[in-house]
């Protein structure tokens, strides 16, 4: 008996020694954490690192100084739902049948079979969360939990789609706002709260940031994707009490500075949790400013037109990407790039396979490594409305085709939350612009460069064969259908 006890004790000692001398294996993250902050209607000139006057954005500026700032970065389309379909799928939104801004009770949404960034990263066991505005269909089958996300807190469509007047009073029967249902704040798949007042709107930025930080902390031991599509600065804008009156640009500046503060909160959380070196942070906007809202709208930094147009003021947006230790700090890329390029770039970094379906994005990895001469994207298609090819670009040359367009030119803007006029069917003539010397698209140089016009028109023909063109009443060969409610099929 004593001999057996001695043998057991020796075995236990050997086992203990082996355990203490063998290093414990720690789980290796599947790839970098990804945080994608996506603003709504933020203009190219709304950040101090992009030249904003009297608006201070030190936290976002710090992202730029520690990473790369793009100066020639385009939203796929200058409108809410289309731009969001594009950034999440890497496709021109008209390829997916998504256009414009979907309204409450929309019979369509992003097709569940389309691969989003969340779907893509789920293949590599990422935790995925969205905290903000969805706007890709508000029916249950189109909400984020059916598009690759594990959790969701946010609003299903734009924050102006509610039964409240521009001045914050309840909409009266017969007015345009009265048709909208109450604006829900949804958690996962069910309403959690209702956004009923301008004060409720003022709390959205911090409330969504709180939720994003909670998600980051709860998933710090695995790879995660946090998508933060803020409802601001889409009107109606507001800022919480702590930020009101803090900028020299009125309520709009106050609200942008509150956004900047909350970006800083996210970066502080990453640092505190030891996640800075394995987290890529991307900051961008869905389109340019809604200029007819005047002092409640952003700044295009001198680019032509704004939201809802295919001119540069509508589609050129800020983009900053920061990944400590991986992306060299203080870089500025002037190369052409787009929101549709983020999905393939993230896929490559995470080692996640792409969908078998055609996408339009291009990997920007070489630029992120610091090769500022790399130019992976040569061409870009400016589609708008349902499926109209309004312009095409190759490098710095942009050919605008004749098309009816929204225009803010020569229109008095609104004041304090009320809109001014923005005619929708102003005819734009065909013109060639050299964006290197004329980023404001003011001087037609077709007569000087007929060979460039010919080359761009040949590219446009290839685009029309692929995606069609409503301006020429042509169908494309490779368009896909949006998701449709069963009773609408």
Short mmCIF file of C-alpha atoms in Angstrom, two decimals:
data_model
loop_
_atom_site.label_atom_id
_atom_site.label_comp_id
_atom_site.label_asym_id
_atom_site.label_seq_id
_atom_site.Cartn_x
_atom_site.Cartn_y
_atom_site.Cartn_z
CA UNK A 1 0.00 0.00 0.00
CA UNK A 2 2.81 2.41 0.98
CA UNK A 3 4.62 1.51 -2.27
CA UNK A 4 1.50 2.39 -4.31
CA UNK A 5 1.15 5.74 -2.53
CA UNK A 6 4.82 6.58 -3.27
CA UNK A 7 4.33 5.70 -6.94
CA UNK A 8 1.23 7.93 -7.14
CA UNK A 9 3.07 10.82 -5.45
CA UNK A 10 6.00 10.51 -7.88
CA UNK A 11 3.62 10.49 -10.84
CA UNK A 12 1.86 13.57 -9.52
CA UNK A 13 5.19 15.41 -9.07
CA UNK A 14 6.32 14.53 -12.60
CA UNK A 15 2.97 15.64 -14.02
CA UNK A 16 3.15 18.95 -12.10
CA UNK A 17 6.71 19.61 -13.28
CA UNK A 18 5.77 18.89 -16.88
CA UNK A 19 2.79 21.24 -16.64
CA UNK A 20 4.87 24.08 -15.20
CA UNK A 21 7.70 23.66 -17.72
CA UNK A 22 5.45 23.45 -20.77
CA UNK A 23 4.34 26.93 -21.94
CA UNK A 24 0.61 27.35 -22.16
CA UNK A 25 -0.72 27.72 -25.68
CA UNK A 26 -2.64 30.93 -26.27
CA UNK A 27 -5.21 31.34 -29.00
CA UNK A 28 -3.79 33.17 -31.99
CA UNK A 29 -6.27 35.68 -33.41
CA UNK A 30 -7.52 34.79 -36.89
CA UNK A 31 -6.53 38.21 -38.17
CA UNK A 32 -6.51 41.85 -37.16
CA UNK A 33 -9.50 43.35 -35.42
CA UNK A 34 -11.36 45.71 -37.73
CA UNK A 35 -13.20 48.85 -36.63
CA UNK A 36 -15.06 50.63 -39.43
CA UNK A 37 -16.48 54.04 -38.50
CA UNK A 38 -18.78 55.26 -41.27
CA UNK A 39 -20.25 58.75 -41.05
CA UNK A 40 -23.48 59.90 -42.70
CA UNK A 41 -23.27 62.98 -44.99
CA UNK A 42 -19.88 64.13 -43.67
CA UNK A 43 -18.20 66.38 -46.22
CA UNK A 44 -14.67 66.13 -47.55
CA UNK A 45 -13.80 69.35 -45.71
CA UNK A 46 -15.37 68.61 -42.30
CA UNK A 47 -12.23 67.42 -40.47
CA UNK A 48 -9.36 69.65 -39.44
CA UNK A 49 -6.87 67.25 -41.08
CA UNK A 50 -8.79 67.86 -44.36
CA UNK A 51 -8.77 71.64 -43.95
CA UNK A 52 -11.88 72.35 -41.86
CA UNK A 53 -12.00 75.83 -40.38
CA UNK A 54 -13.13 76.38 -36.79
CA UNK A 55 -13.89 72.68 -36.20
CA UNK A 56 -11.31 70.80 -34.14
CA UNK A 57 -11.00 67.05 -34.59
CA UNK A 58 -7.79 66.11 -32.72
CA UNK A 59 -8.64 62.43 -32.24
CA UNK A 60 -9.44 61.81 -35.89
CA UNK A 61 -6.41 63.91 -36.88
CA UNK A 62 -4.32 61.62 -34.68
CA UNK A 63 -5.58 58.61 -36.62
CA UNK A 64 -4.31 60.31 -39.78
CA UNK A 65 -0.92 61.18 -38.26
CA UNK A 66 -0.50 57.57 -37.09
CA UNK A 67 -1.78 55.98 -40.31
CA UNK A 68 -2.71 56.92 -43.86
CA UNK A 69 -5.00 59.68 -45.11
CA UNK A 70 -6.55 59.30 -48.58
CA UNK A 71 -7.24 62.45 -50.58
CA UNK A 72 -8.86 60.84 -53.61
CA UNK A 73 -11.28 58.42 -51.99
CA UNK A 74 -14.77 57.95 -53.44
CA UNK A 75 -18.03 56.67 -52.08
CA UNK A 76 -19.60 54.21 -54.52
CA UNK A 77 -22.74 56.38 -54.77
CA UNK A 78 -23.76 59.64 -53.15
CA UNK A 79 -26.81 58.36 -51.30
CA UNK A 80 -27.53 56.38 -48.12
CA UNK A 81 -28.65 52.82 -48.93
CA UNK A 82 -26.60 52.49 -52.09
CA UNK A 83 -23.39 53.62 -50.39
CA UNK A 84 -23.93 51.18 -47.51
CA UNK A 85 -24.59 48.22 -49.78
CA UNK A 86 -21.35 49.07 -51.55
CA UNK A 87 -19.05 49.37 -48.54
CA UNK A 88 -20.33 46.12 -47.03
CA UNK A 89 -20.17 44.01 -50.21
CA UNK A 90 -17.35 45.49 -52.32
CA UNK A 91 -19.80 45.93 -55.22
CA UNK A 92 -21.24 48.85 -57.09
CA UNK A 93 -24.71 48.98 -55.51
CA UNK A 94 -26.50 48.96 -58.85
CA UNK A 95 -24.96 45.51 -59.43
CA UNK A 96 -26.97 44.39 -56.40
CA UNK A 97 -30.21 46.16 -57.29
CA UNK A 98 -29.88 48.66 -54.41
CA UNK A 99 -30.42 52.33 -55.19
CA UNK A 100 -31.36 55.54 -53.45
CA UNK A 101 -32.45 55.58 -49.81
CA UNK A 102 -34.83 52.81 -48.76
CA UNK A 103 -37.89 54.00 -46.86
CA UNK A 104 -39.59 52.36 -43.85
CA UNK A 105 -41.47 49.18 -44.78
CA UNK A 106 -39.39 48.82 -47.94
CA UNK A 107 -40.33 45.69 -49.92
CA UNK A 108 -36.64 45.14 -50.77
CA UNK A 109 -33.31 45.03 -48.98
CA UNK A 110 -29.81 43.72 -49.42
CA UNK A 111 -30.14 40.10 -50.56
CA UNK A 112 -29.14 37.79 -47.68
CA UNK A 113 -27.05 35.69 -50.05
CA UNK A 114 -24.71 38.62 -50.76
CA UNK A 115 -21.47 38.34 -48.77
CA UNK A 116 -20.91 41.29 -46.45
CA UNK A 117 -17.69 42.10 -44.63
CA UNK A 118 -19.32 40.51 -41.57
CA UNK A 119 -20.13 37.31 -43.49
CA UNK A 120 -16.60 37.21 -44.85
CA UNK A 121 -14.96 37.56 -41.44
CA UNK A 122 -17.33 35.07 -39.81
CA UNK A 123 -15.60 32.44 -41.95
CA UNK A 124 -12.55 33.06 -39.76
CA UNK A 125 -14.53 33.04 -36.50
CA UNK A 126 -14.63 36.78 -35.96
CA UNK A 127 -17.14 38.30 -33.57
CA UNK A 128 -19.19 40.82 -35.56
CA UNK A 129 -21.27 43.76 -34.37
CA UNK A 130 -22.96 46.83 -35.83
CA UNK A 131 -23.75 49.94 -33.81
CA UNK A 132 -25.55 52.63 -35.78
CA UNK A 133 -27.62 53.12 -38.92
CA UNK A 134 -28.32 50.04 -41.07
CA UNK A 135 -30.49 51.27 -43.98
CA UNK A 136 -30.42 48.12 -46.10
CA UNK A 137 -33.99 47.00 -45.49
CA UNK A 138 -35.99 47.17 -42.26
CA UNK A 139 -37.95 43.93 -42.65
CA UNK A 140 -36.72 41.25 -40.20
CA UNK A 141 -35.16 39.13 -42.94
CA UNK A 142 -33.00 42.06 -44.08
CA UNK A 143 -31.72 43.21 -40.67
CA UNK A 144 -28.04 42.79 -39.69
CA UNK A 145 -28.35 39.47 -37.87
CA UNK A 146 -29.26 37.94 -41.24
CA UNK A 147 -26.25 39.59 -42.91
CA UNK A 148 -23.40 38.13 -40.87
CA UNK A 149 -23.61 40.22 -37.68
CA UNK A 150 -23.80 38.69 -34.21
CA UNK A 151 -25.30 41.74 -32.58
CA UNK A 152 -26.89 45.05 -33.50
CA UNK A 153 -27.89 48.26 -31.79
CA UNK A 154 -29.07 51.07 -34.00
CA UNK A 155 -31.71 52.60 -36.22
CA UNK A 156 -32.97 50.77 -39.33
CA UNK A 157 -32.93 53.78 -41.70
CA UNK A 158 -32.11 57.50 -41.74
CA UNK A 159 -32.74 59.58 -38.65
CA UNK A 160 -34.99 62.02 -40.57
CA UNK A 161 -37.45 59.25 -41.40
CA UNK A 162 -39.64 59.98 -38.37
CA UNK A 163 -42.90 61.85 -37.69
CA UNK A 164 -41.17 64.99 -36.41
CA UNK A 165 -40.91 68.38 -38.12
CA UNK A 166 -37.63 70.15 -38.86
CA UNK A 167 -38.07 72.25 -35.71
CA UNK A 168 -38.56 69.20 -33.49
CA UNK A 169 -42.34 69.48 -33.10
CA UNK A 170 -44.63 66.50 -33.85
CA UNK A 171 -45.63 66.28 -37.53
CA UNK A 172 -49.21 67.21 -38.29
CA UNK A 173 -51.66 65.20 -40.39
CA UNK A 174 -51.11 65.76 -44.09
CA UNK A 175 -47.47 66.85 -43.84
CA UNK A 176 -44.64 64.93 -45.53
CA UNK A 177 -43.19 63.80 -42.21
CA UNK A 178 -46.51 62.49 -40.85
CA UNK A 179 -46.36 59.39 -43.08
CA UNK A 180 -43.36 57.99 -41.20
CA UNK A 181 -43.73 55.59 -38.25
CA UNK A 182 -41.94 56.31 -34.95
CA UNK A 183 -38.17 55.88 -35.31
CA UNK A 184 -37.13 52.68 -33.49
CA UNK A 185 -33.84 51.94 -31.80
CA UNK A 186 -33.38 48.23 -32.43
CA UNK A 187 -31.37 45.72 -30.44
CA UNK A 188 -30.63 42.65 -32.52
CA UNK A 189 -34.05 42.01 -34.10
CA UNK A 190 -36.54 43.83 -31.87
CA UNK A 191 -37.26 47.45 -30.92
CA UNK A 192 -35.56 48.48 -27.69
CA UNK A 193 -36.56 52.14 -27.56
CA UNK A 194 -38.01 54.96 -29.67
CA UNK A 195 -36.15 58.04 -30.87
CA UNK A 196 -38.88 60.62 -30.40
CA UNK A 197 -37.21 64.00 -29.87
CA UNK A 198 -34.21 66.05 -30.92
CA UNK A 199 -32.79 65.40 -27.45
CA UNK A 200 -32.98 61.67 -28.16
CA UNK A 201 -31.03 62.34 -31.36
CA UNK A 202 -28.39 64.23 -29.35
CA UNK A 203 -27.65 61.10 -27.30
CA UNK A 204 -27.21 58.72 -30.23
CA UNK A 205 -23.49 59.31 -30.85
CA UNK A 206 -22.43 58.53 -27.26
CA UNK A 207 -24.99 55.75 -26.82
CA UNK A 208 -23.78 53.88 -29.88
CA UNK A 209 -20.16 54.41 -28.88
CA UNK A 210 -20.89 52.96 -25.43
CA UNK A 211 -22.26 49.84 -27.09
CA UNK A 212 -19.29 49.55 -29.46
CA UNK A 213 -16.82 49.83 -26.57
CA UNK A 214 -18.73 47.16 -24.65
CA UNK A 215 -18.52 44.88 -27.69
CA UNK A 216 -14.77 45.49 -28.01
CA UNK A 217 -14.17 44.64 -24.36
CA UNK A 218 -16.34 41.53 -24.44
CA UNK A 219 -14.51 40.19 -27.49
CA UNK A 220 -10.94 41.26 -26.74
CA UNK A 221 -9.71 37.69 -26.60
CA UNK A 222 -10.77 36.91 -30.17
CA UNK A 223 -10.76 38.75 -33.47
CA UNK A 224 -13.68 41.11 -33.96
CA UNK A 225 -15.29 43.39 -36.55
CA UNK A 226 -17.06 46.47 -35.17
CA UNK A 227 -19.03 48.42 -37.77
CA UNK A 228 -20.05 51.86 -36.43
CA UNK A 229 -22.21 53.69 -39.01
CA UNK A 230 -23.10 56.86 -37.09
CA UNK A 231 -26.46 58.48 -37.97
CA UNK A 232 -24.80 61.92 -37.78
CA UNK A 233 -24.19 64.38 -39.41
CA UNK A 234 -27.29 63.50 -41.44
CA UNK A 235 -30.05 65.95 -40.49
CA UNK A 236 -31.58 66.38 -38.01
CA UNK A 237 -28.31 67.09 -36.23
CA UNK A 238 -27.83 67.60 -32.53
CA UNK A 239 -25.12 67.48 -29.90
CA UNK A 240 -25.33 66.57 -26.24
CA UNK A 241 -25.20 69.30 -23.59
CA UNK A 242 -21.48 68.83 -22.92
CA UNK A 243 -20.61 69.78 -26.51
CA UNK A 244 -23.14 72.47 -27.37
CA UNK A 245 -21.50 75.83 -27.96
CA UNK A 246 -17.99 74.36 -28.01
CA UNK A 247 -17.09 75.08 -31.65
CA UNK A 248 -17.03 78.24 -33.72
CA UNK A 249 -19.19 76.58 -36.37
CA UNK A 250 -22.42 76.41 -34.40
CA UNK A 251 -24.38 73.22 -33.83
CA UNK A 252 -22.83 71.47 -36.82
CA UNK A 253 -19.31 72.02 -35.48
CA UNK A 254 -20.41 71.00 -31.97
CA UNK A 255 -21.77 67.73 -33.31
CA UNK A 256 -18.62 66.94 -35.35
CA UNK A 257 -16.47 67.62 -32.29
CA UNK A 258 -18.65 65.25 -30.26
CA UNK A 259 -18.10 62.56 -32.90
CA UNK A 260 -14.37 63.21 -32.65
CA UNK A 261 -14.50 62.86 -28.87
CA UNK A 262 -16.20 59.49 -29.21
CA UNK A 263 -13.62 58.31 -31.72
CA UNK A 264 -11.09 59.16 -29.00
CA UNK A 265 -13.05 57.07 -26.51
CA UNK A 266 -12.81 54.06 -28.82
CA UNK A 267 -9.06 54.54 -29.23
CA UNK A 268 -8.64 54.85 -25.45
CA UNK A 269 -10.55 51.58 -25.00
CA UNK A 270 -8.27 49.81 -27.48
CA UNK A 271 -5.20 51.08 -25.66
CA UNK A 272 -6.54 50.09 -22.25
CA UNK A 273 -7.35 46.57 -23.46
CA UNK A 274 -3.98 46.16 -25.17
CA UNK A 275 -5.56 45.92 -28.62
CA UNK A 276 -3.96 48.85 -30.46
CA UNK A 277 -1.35 46.84 -32.34
CA UNK A 278 -3.78 44.25 -33.62
CA UNK A 279 -6.62 46.57 -34.64
CA UNK A 280 -7.10 48.35 -37.93
CA UNK A 281 -9.32 51.43 -37.61
CA UNK A 282 -11.00 52.84 -40.72
CA UNK A 283 -12.81 56.18 -40.75
CA UNK A 284 -14.86 57.37 -43.73
CA UNK A 285 -18.23 58.75 -44.86
CA UNK A 286 -21.10 57.45 -46.99
CA UNK A 287 -21.23 60.53 -49.25
CA UNK A 288 -20.77 64.29 -49.32
CA UNK A 289 -22.84 66.94 -47.53
CA UNK A 290 -26.52 67.71 -48.00
CA UNK A 291 -25.78 71.28 -48.98
CA UNK A 292 -29.30 72.69 -49.09
CA UNK A 293 -29.43 72.40 -45.29
CA UNK A 294 -27.00 75.30 -45.04
CA UNK A 295 -25.50 75.74 -41.58
CA UNK A 296 -26.66 72.21 -40.66
CA UNK A 297 -24.69 70.74 -43.57
CA UNK A 298 -21.03 70.03 -44.11
CA UNK A 299 -18.27 71.31 -46.35
CA UNK A 300 -17.02 69.95 -49.68
CA UNK A 301 -13.70 71.83 -49.44
CA UNK A 302 -14.49 73.52 -52.75
CA UNK A 303 -15.52 70.41 -54.69
CA UNK A 304 -18.52 70.76 -56.99
CA UNK A 305 -22.08 70.00 -55.78
CA UNK A 306 -22.83 67.59 -52.88
CA UNK A 307 -24.88 64.62 -51.76
CA UNK A 308 -27.12 63.16 -54.43
CA UNK A 309 -24.85 64.03 -57.36
CA UNK A 310 -22.05 62.33 -59.29
CA UNK A 311 -19.80 65.37 -59.03
CA UNK A 312 -16.83 65.20 -56.68
CA UNK A 313 -18.59 67.07 -53.86
CA UNK A 314 -21.11 64.23 -53.75
CA UNK A 315 -18.72 61.30 -53.82
CA UNK A 316 -15.25 62.31 -52.66
CA UNK A 317 -15.10 61.68 -48.92
CA UNK A 318 -12.53 61.51 -46.12
CA UNK A 319 -10.84 58.17 -45.52
CA UNK A 320 -8.26 57.43 -42.85
CA UNK A 321 -6.84 54.00 -42.04
CA UNK A 322 -4.69 53.40 -38.96
CA UNK A 323 -3.02 50.14 -37.88
CA UNK A 324 -0.20 50.70 -35.43
CA UNK A 325 3.02 48.98 -36.43
CA UNK A 326 1.61 47.76 -39.75
CA UNK A 327 0.69 50.94 -41.65
CA UNK A 328 3.45 53.58 -41.54
CA UNK A 329 2.36 56.77 -39.81
CA UNK A 330 1.83 60.12 -41.49
CA UNK A 331 1.20 58.79 -45.00
CA UNK A 332 -0.92 60.65 -47.53
CA UNK A 333 -2.19 58.75 -50.58
CA UNK A 334 -3.40 60.72 -53.58
CA UNK A 335 -4.23 57.56 -55.53
CA UNK A 336 -7.75 56.77 -56.65
CA UNK A 337 -9.57 54.47 -54.21
CA UNK A 338 -13.13 53.75 -53.13
CA UNK A 339 -15.29 52.32 -50.38
CA UNK A 340 -15.80 49.22 -52.54
CA UNK A 341 -12.09 48.49 -52.15
CA UNK A 342 -12.31 47.96 -48.39
CA UNK A 343 -13.86 44.46 -48.50
CA UNK A 344 -11.14 42.83 -50.65
CA UNK A 345 -8.46 44.69 -48.68
CA UNK A 346 -9.84 43.37 -45.38
CA UNK A 347 -10.26 39.87 -46.85
CA UNK A 348 -6.57 39.75 -47.79
CA UNK A 349 -5.43 40.99 -44.38
CA UNK A 350 -7.65 38.53 -42.53
CA UNK A 351 -6.92 35.61 -44.85
CA UNK A 352 -10.63 35.15 -45.51
CA UNK A 353 -11.89 33.80 -48.86
CA UNK A 354 -14.02 36.04 -51.08
CA UNK A 355 -17.42 35.11 -52.40
CA UNK A 356 -17.70 33.32 -55.72
CA UNK A 357 -19.90 36.17 -56.91
CA UNK A 358 -18.34 39.03 -58.84
CA UNK A 359 -17.25 42.06 -56.83
CA UNK A 360 -15.90 45.40 -58.04
CA UNK A 361 -13.45 46.25 -55.27
CA UNK A 362 -9.66 46.07 -55.55
CA UNK A 363 -7.16 45.22 -52.79
CA UNK A 364 -5.38 48.37 -51.51
CA UNK A 365 -2.75 46.38 -49.61
CA UNK A 366 0.25 47.78 -51.45
CA UNK A 367 -0.73 51.34 -50.59
CA UNK A 368 -1.24 50.39 -46.93
CA UNK A 369 2.28 48.98 -46.84
CA UNK A 370 3.56 52.46 -47.66
CA UNK A 371 4.00 52.18 -51.42
CA UNK A 372 2.46 55.52 -52.37
CA UNK A 373 3.26 54.98 -56.04
CA UNK A 374 1.06 51.89 -56.18
CA UNK A 375 -2.14 52.53 -58.12
CA UNK A 376 -4.32 49.42 -57.95
CA UNK A 377 -7.49 51.28 -59.00
CA UNK A 378 -7.32 52.86 -62.46
CA UNK A 379 -11.01 53.32 -63.29
CA UNK A 380 -14.21 54.23 -61.49
CA UNK A 381 -17.86 54.23 -62.56
CA UNK A 382 -20.14 57.01 -61.32
CA UNK A 383 -23.58 55.37 -61.36
CA UNK A 384 -26.55 57.12 -59.78
CA UNK A 385 -30.33 57.01 -59.53
CA UNK A 386 -31.45 53.48 -60.26
CA UNK A 387 -28.82 52.49 -62.82
CA UNK A 388 -27.62 55.56 -64.71
CA UNK A 389 -23.98 55.81 -65.75
CA UNK A 390 -23.52 59.54 -65.21
CA UNK A 391 -19.72 59.69 -65.42
CA UNK A 392 -16.61 57.56 -65.77
CA UNK A 393 -13.08 58.09 -64.59
CA UNK A 394 -9.63 56.86 -65.51
CA UNK A 395 -6.85 58.13 -63.25
CA UNK A 396 -7.38 61.91 -63.10
CA UNK A 397 -9.58 62.16 -66.18
CA UNK A 398 -13.33 62.28 -65.62
CA UNK A 399 -15.90 62.25 -68.42
CA UNK A 400 -19.36 63.38 -67.34
CA UNK A 401 -22.20 62.26 -69.62
CA UNK A 402 -25.26 64.36 -70.27
CA UNK A 403 -27.74 63.57 -67.51
CA UNK A 404 -30.43 65.14 -65.31
CA UNK A 405 -29.07 65.86 -61.85
CA UNK A 406 -29.78 67.42 -58.51
CA UNK A 407 -28.04 70.78 -58.22
CA UNK A 408 -27.35 73.14 -55.35
CA UNK A 409 -25.80 75.84 -57.54
CA UNK A 410 -27.43 79.28 -57.33
CA UNK A 411 -29.89 78.01 -54.70
CA UNK A 412 -30.18 79.73 -51.32
CA UNK A 413 -29.51 77.15 -48.60
CA UNK A 414 -31.78 76.60 -45.63
CA UNK A 415 -31.04 77.66 -42.07
CA UNK A 416 -31.16 75.98 -38.63
CA UNK A 417 -32.39 72.58 -39.78
CA UNK A 418 -34.76 73.68 -42.55
CA UNK A 419 -33.85 72.82 -46.17
CA UNK A 420 -33.40 75.17 -49.09
CA UNK A 421 -34.19 74.29 -52.69
CA UNK A 422 -32.26 71.58 -54.56
CA UNK A 423 -33.81 70.95 -57.99
CA UNK A 424 -33.57 67.31 -59.10
CA UNK A 425 -33.66 67.50 -62.89
CA UNK A 426 -31.13 70.11 -63.91
CA UNK A 427 -29.58 68.94 -67.18
CA UNK A 428 -25.80 68.52 -67.02
CA UNK A 429 -23.95 68.61 -70.32
CA UNK A 430 -21.26 66.20 -71.40
CA UNK A 431 -17.87 67.42 -70.27
CA UNK A 432 -14.31 66.21 -69.72
CA UNK A 433 -12.52 67.32 -66.57
CA UNK A 434 -8.84 67.04 -65.64
CA UNK A 435 -9.17 66.57 -61.89
CA UNK A 436 -5.44 67.07 -61.37
CA UNK A 437 -5.75 70.75 -62.13
CA UNK A 438 -9.53 71.24 -61.91
CA UNK A 439 -10.93 69.28 -58.93
CA UNK A 440 -13.90 71.67 -58.88
CA UNK A 441 -15.03 70.36 -62.32
CA UNK A 442 -15.46 73.80 -63.85
CA UNK A 443 -13.59 73.64 -67.16
CA UNK A 444 -14.63 71.31 -69.99
CA UNK A 445 -11.51 70.28 -71.92
CA UNK A 446 -13.03 67.85 -74.43
CA UNK A 447 -11.83 69.92 -77.36
CA UNK A 448 -8.20 69.65 -76.22
CA UNK A 449 -8.15 65.92 -75.51
CA UNK A 450 -10.36 64.05 -78.01
CA UNK A 451 -8.27 60.89 -77.62
CA UNK A 452 -9.02 60.81 -73.88
CA UNK A 453 -12.73 61.21 -74.59
CA UNK A 454 -12.57 58.30 -77.02
CA UNK A 455 -10.79 56.07 -74.50
CA UNK A 456 -13.25 56.89 -71.72
CA UNK A 457 -16.24 56.26 -73.96
CA UNK A 458 -14.80 52.85 -74.83
CA UNK A 459 -14.54 52.06 -71.11
CA UNK A 460 -18.11 53.24 -70.64
CA UNK A 461 -19.29 50.79 -73.28
CA UNK A 462 -17.70 47.93 -71.35
CA UNK A 463 -19.44 49.15 -68.21
CA UNK A 464 -22.81 49.27 -69.97
CA UNK A 465 -22.39 45.72 -71.23
CA UNK A 466 -21.64 44.58 -67.68
CA UNK A 467 -24.06 46.71 -65.62
CA UNK A 468 -26.35 48.45 -68.10
CA UNK A 469 -27.27 52.14 -68.26
CA UNK A 470 -30.72 53.63 -67.78
CA UNK A 471 -29.63 56.79 -69.63
CA UNK A 472 -29.33 54.66 -72.76
CA UNK A 473 -32.12 52.25 -71.80
CA UNK A 474 -29.70 49.36 -71.76
CA UNK A 475 -29.71 46.31 -69.50
CA UNK A 476 -26.51 44.80 -68.17
CA UNK A 477 -25.45 41.17 -68.32
CA UNK A 478 -24.28 40.86 -64.72
CA UNK A 479 -26.76 42.65 -62.47
CA UNK A 480 -28.15 40.77 -59.49
CA UNK A 481 -31.49 41.14 -57.74
CA UNK A 482 -32.01 42.68 -54.32
CA UNK A 483 -33.64 40.73 -51.55
CA UNK A 484 -37.44 40.84 -51.86
CA UNK A 485 -40.17 40.17 -49.36
CA UNK A 486 -42.03 36.97 -50.19
CA UNK A 487 -45.32 38.69 -50.86
CA UNK A 488 -43.58 41.06 -53.31
CA UNK A 489 -41.88 38.43 -55.42
#
